[in-house]
PDB file of C-alpha atoms and ligand atoms in Angstrom:
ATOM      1  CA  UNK U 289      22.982   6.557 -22.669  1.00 98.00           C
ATOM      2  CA  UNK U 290      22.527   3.371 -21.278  1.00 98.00           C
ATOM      3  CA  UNK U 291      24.230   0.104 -22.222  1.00 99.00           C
ATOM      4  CA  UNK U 292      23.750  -3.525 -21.186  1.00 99.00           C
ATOM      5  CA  UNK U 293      26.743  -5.848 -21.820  1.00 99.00           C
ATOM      6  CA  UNK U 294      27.423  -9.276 -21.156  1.00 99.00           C
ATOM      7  CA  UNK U 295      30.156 -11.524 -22.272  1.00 98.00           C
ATOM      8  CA  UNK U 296      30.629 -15.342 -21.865  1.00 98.00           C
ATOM      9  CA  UNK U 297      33.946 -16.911 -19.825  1.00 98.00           C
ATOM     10  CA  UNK U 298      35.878 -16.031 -23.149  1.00 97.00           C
ATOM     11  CA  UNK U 299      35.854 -12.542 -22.215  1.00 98.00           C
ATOM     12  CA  UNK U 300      35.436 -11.799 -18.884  1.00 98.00           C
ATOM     13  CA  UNK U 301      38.968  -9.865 -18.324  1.00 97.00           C
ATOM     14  CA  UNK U 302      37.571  -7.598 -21.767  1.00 98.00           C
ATOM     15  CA  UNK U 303      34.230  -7.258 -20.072  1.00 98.00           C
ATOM     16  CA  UNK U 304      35.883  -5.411 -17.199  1.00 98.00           C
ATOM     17  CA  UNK U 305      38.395  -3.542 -19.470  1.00 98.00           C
ATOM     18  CA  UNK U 306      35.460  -2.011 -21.809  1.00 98.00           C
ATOM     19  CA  UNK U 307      33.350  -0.823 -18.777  1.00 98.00           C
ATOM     20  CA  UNK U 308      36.659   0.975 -17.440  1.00 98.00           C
ATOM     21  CA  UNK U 309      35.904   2.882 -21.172  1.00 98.00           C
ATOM     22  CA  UNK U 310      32.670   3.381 -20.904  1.00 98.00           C
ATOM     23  CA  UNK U 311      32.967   4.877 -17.146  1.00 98.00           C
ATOM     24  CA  UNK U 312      35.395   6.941 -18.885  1.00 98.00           C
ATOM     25  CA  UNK U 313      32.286   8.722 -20.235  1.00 98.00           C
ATOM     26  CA  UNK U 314      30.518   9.758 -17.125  1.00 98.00           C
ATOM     27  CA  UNK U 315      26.967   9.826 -18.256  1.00 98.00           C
ATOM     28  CA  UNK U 316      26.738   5.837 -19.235  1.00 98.00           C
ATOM     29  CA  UNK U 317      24.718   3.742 -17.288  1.00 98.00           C
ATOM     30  CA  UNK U 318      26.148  -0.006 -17.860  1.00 98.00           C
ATOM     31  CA  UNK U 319      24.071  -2.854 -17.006  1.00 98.00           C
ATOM     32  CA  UNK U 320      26.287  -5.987 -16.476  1.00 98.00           C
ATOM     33  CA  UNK U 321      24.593  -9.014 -17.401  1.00 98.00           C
ATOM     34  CA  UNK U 322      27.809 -11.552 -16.572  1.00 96.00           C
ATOM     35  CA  UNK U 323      29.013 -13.896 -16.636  1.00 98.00           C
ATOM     36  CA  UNK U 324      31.397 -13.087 -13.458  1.00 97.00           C
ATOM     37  CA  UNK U 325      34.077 -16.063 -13.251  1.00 95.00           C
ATOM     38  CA  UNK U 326      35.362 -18.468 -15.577  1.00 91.00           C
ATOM     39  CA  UNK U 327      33.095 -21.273 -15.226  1.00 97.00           C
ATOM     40  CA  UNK U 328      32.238 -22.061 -19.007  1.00 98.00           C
ATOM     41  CA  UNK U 329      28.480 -20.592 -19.459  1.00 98.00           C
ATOM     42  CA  UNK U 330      26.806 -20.620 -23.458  1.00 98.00           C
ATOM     43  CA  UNK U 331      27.378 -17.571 -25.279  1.00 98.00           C
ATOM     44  CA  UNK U 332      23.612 -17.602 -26.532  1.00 98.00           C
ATOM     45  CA  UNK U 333      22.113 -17.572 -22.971  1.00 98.00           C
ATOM     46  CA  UNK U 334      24.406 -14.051 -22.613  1.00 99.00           C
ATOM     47  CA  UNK U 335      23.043 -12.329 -25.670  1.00 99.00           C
ATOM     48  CA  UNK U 336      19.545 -13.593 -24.814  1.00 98.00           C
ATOM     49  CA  UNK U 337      20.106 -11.207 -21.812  1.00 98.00           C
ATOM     50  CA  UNK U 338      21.830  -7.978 -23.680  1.00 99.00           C
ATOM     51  CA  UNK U 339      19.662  -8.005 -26.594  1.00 99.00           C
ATOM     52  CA  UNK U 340      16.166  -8.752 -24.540  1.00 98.00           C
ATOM     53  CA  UNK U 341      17.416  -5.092 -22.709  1.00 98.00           C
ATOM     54  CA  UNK U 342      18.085  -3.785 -26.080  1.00 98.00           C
ATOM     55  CA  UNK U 343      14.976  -4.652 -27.421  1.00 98.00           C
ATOM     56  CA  UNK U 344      12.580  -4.192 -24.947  1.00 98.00           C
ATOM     57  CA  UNK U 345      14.103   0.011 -24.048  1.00 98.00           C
ATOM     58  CA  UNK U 346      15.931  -1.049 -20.674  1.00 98.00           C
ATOM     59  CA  UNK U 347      18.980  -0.508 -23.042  1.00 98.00           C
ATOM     60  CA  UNK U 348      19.756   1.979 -25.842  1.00 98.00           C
ATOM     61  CA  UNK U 349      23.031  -0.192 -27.063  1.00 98.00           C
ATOM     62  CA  UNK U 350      24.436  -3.388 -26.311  1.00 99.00           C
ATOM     63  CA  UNK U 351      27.563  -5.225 -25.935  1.00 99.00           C
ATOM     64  CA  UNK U 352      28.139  -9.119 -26.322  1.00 99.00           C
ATOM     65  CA  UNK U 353      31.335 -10.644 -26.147  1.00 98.00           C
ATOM     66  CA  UNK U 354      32.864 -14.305 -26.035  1.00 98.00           C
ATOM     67  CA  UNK U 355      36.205 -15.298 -27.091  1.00 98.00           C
ATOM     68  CA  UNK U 356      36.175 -14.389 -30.877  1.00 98.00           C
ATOM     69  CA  UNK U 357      33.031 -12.640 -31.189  1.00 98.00           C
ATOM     70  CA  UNK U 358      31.262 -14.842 -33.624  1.00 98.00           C
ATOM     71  CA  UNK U 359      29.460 -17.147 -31.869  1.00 98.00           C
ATOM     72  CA  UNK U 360      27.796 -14.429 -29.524  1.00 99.00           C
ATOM     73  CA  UNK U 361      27.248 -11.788 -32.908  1.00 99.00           C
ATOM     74  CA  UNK U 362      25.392 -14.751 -34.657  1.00 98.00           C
ATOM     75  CA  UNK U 363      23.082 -15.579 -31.391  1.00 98.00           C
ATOM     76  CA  UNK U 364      22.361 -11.717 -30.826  1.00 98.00           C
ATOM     77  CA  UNK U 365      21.688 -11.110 -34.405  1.00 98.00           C
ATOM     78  CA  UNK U 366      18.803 -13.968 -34.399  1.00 98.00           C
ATOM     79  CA  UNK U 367      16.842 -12.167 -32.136  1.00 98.00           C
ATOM     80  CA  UNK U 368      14.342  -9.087 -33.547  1.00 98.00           C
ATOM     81  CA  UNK U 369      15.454  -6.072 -33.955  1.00 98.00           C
ATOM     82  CA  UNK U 370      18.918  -6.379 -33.371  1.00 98.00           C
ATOM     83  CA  UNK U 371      21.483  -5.177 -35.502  1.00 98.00           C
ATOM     84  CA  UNK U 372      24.731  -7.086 -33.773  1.00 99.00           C
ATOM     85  CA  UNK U 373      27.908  -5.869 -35.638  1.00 99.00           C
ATOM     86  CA  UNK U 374      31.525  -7.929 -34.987  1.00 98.00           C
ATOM     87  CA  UNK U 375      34.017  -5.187 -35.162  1.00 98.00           C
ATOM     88  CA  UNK U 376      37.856  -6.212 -34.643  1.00 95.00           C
ATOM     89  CA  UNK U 377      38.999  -2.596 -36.088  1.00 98.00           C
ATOM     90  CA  UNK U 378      37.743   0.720 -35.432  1.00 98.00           C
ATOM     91  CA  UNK U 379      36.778   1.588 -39.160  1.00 98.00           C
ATOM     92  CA  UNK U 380      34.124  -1.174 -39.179  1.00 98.00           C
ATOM     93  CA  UNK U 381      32.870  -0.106 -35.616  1.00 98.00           C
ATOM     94  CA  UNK U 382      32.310   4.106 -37.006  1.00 98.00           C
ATOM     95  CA  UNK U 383      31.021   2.008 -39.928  1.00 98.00           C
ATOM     96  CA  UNK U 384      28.334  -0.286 -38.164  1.00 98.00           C
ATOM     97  CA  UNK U 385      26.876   3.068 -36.702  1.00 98.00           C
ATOM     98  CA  UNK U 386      27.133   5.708 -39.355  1.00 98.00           C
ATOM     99  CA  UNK U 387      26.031   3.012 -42.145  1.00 98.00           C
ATOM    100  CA  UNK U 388      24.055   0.141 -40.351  1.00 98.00           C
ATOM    101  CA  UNK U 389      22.769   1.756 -37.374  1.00 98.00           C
ATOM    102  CA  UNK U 390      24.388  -1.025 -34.806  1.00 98.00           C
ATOM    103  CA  UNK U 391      22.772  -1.278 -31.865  1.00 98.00           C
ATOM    104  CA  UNK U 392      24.943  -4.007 -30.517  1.00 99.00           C
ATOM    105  CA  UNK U 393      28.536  -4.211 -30.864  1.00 99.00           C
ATOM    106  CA  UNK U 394      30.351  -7.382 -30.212  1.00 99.00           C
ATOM    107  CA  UNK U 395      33.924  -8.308 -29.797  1.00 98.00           C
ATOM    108  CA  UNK U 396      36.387 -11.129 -29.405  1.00 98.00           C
ATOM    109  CA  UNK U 397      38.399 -11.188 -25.767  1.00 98.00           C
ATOM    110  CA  UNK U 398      40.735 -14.005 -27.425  1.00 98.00           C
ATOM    111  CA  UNK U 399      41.336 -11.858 -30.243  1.00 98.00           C
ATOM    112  CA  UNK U 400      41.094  -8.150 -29.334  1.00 97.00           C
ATOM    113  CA  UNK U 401      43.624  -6.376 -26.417  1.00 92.00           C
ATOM    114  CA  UNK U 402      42.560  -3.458 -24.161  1.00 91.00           C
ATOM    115  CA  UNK U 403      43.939  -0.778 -26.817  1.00 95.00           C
ATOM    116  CA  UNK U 404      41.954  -1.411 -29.973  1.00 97.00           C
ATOM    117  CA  UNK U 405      38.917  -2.526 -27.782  1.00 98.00           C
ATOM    118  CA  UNK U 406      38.737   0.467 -26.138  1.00 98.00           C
ATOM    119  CA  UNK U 407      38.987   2.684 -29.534  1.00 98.00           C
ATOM    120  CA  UNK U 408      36.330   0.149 -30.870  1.00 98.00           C
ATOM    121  CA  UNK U 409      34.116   0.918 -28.086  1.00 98.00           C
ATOM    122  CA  UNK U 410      34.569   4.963 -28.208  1.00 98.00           C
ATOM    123  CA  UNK U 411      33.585   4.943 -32.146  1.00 98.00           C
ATOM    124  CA  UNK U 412      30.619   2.273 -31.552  1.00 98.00           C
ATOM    125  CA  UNK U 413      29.495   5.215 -28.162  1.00 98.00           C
ATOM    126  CA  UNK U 414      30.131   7.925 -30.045  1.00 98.00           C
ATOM    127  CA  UNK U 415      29.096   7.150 -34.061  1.00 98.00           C
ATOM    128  CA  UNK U 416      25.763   8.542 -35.290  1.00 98.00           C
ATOM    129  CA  UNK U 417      23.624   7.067 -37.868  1.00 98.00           C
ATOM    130  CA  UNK U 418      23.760   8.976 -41.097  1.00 97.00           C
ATOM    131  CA  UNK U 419      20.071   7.935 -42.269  1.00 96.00           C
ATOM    132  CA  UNK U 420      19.206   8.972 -45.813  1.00 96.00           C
ATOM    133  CA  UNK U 421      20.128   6.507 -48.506  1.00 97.00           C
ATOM    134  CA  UNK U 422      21.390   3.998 -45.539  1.00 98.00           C
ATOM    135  CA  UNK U 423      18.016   4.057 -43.594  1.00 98.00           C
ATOM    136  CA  UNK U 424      16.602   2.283 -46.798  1.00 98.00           C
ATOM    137  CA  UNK U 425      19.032  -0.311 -46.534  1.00 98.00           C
ATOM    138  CA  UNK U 426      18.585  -0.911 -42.882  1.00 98.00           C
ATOM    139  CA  UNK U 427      14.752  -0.865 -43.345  1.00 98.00           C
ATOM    140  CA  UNK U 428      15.154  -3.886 -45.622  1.00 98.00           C
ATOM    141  CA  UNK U 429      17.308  -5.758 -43.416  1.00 97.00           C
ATOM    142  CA  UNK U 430      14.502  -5.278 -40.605  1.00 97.00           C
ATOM    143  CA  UNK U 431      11.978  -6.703 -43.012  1.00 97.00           C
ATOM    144  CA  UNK U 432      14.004  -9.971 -43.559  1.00 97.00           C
ATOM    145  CA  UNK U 433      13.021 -10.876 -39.949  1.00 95.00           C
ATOM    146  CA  UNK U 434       8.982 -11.182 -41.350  1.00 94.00           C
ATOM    147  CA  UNK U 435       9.978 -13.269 -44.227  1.00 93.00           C
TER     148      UNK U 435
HETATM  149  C1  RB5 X 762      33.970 -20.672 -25.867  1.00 89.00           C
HETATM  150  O1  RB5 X 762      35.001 -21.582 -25.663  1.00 89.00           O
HETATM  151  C2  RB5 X 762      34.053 -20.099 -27.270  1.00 89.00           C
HETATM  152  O2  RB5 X 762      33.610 -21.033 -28.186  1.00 89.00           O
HETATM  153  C3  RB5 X 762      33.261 -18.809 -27.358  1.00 89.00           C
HETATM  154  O3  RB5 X 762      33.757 -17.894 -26.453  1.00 89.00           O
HETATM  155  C4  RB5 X 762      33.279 -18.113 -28.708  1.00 89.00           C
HETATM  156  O4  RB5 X 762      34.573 -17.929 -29.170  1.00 89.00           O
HETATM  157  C5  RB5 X 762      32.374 -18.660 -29.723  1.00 89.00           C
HETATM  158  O5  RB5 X 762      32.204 -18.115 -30.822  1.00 89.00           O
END
């Protein structure tokens, strides 16, 4: 699998600690879009970089983080064909894959610590997409990007 992720100055230090967990893995190829210090860079310029991967194939998933999450989930999930779930717990991240088919996962570096991140990230790798009744729903979400 390969995953682009990016994060703003709000979550550099979570940036690191989440690809320690996805190295973990052994067969994830992470694409690190930055930012790199803790100069103060716009959270929308950093999921205009993980979600163009995600979008155009470079990527199968993304991850966007700033320093709660919300600012960088709203950006990503303006662009087409992203599905950008804010997960804070790991019920909502098995959730976002089995139900809503995430393909981006963001998180808050102000908000989250290395324990819970980590377990977020593992069930956002790891979930599957149940299709069936849910692939409806998701369908219909896609189609209120042409309205
Ligand atoms: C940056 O200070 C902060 O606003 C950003 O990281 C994020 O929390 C926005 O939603």
């Amino acid at each position: 699998m390969k995953i682009t992720i990016g994060s703003d100055h709000g979550a550099v230090q979570l940036k690191e600690e989440v690809k320690m967990v996805l190295k973990e893995y052994g067969d994830i190829e992470v694409t690190d879009v930055g930012t790199f210090g803790t100069d103060s860079v716009d959270y929308p310029d950093i999921a205009e970089k993980v979600c163009g991967d995600v979008v155009s194939g470079k990527a199968d998933r993304g991850i966007v983080l700033c320093g709660t999450g919300i600012g960088i989930s709203i950006a990503a999930n303006k662009i087409k064909g992203i599905r950008c779930a804010l997960c804070n717990d790991v019920f909502s991240a098995k959730m976002s894959r089995q139900h809503n088919n995430a393909n981006v996962l963001a998180m808050g570096g102000r908000v989250l610590g290395f324990g819970p991140a980590g377990e977020i990230v593992r069930a956002f790798v790891e979930g599957e997409f149940e299709g069936g009744r849910h692939e409806r729903r998701v369908n219909k979400i896609m189609a209120l990007e042409n309205k």
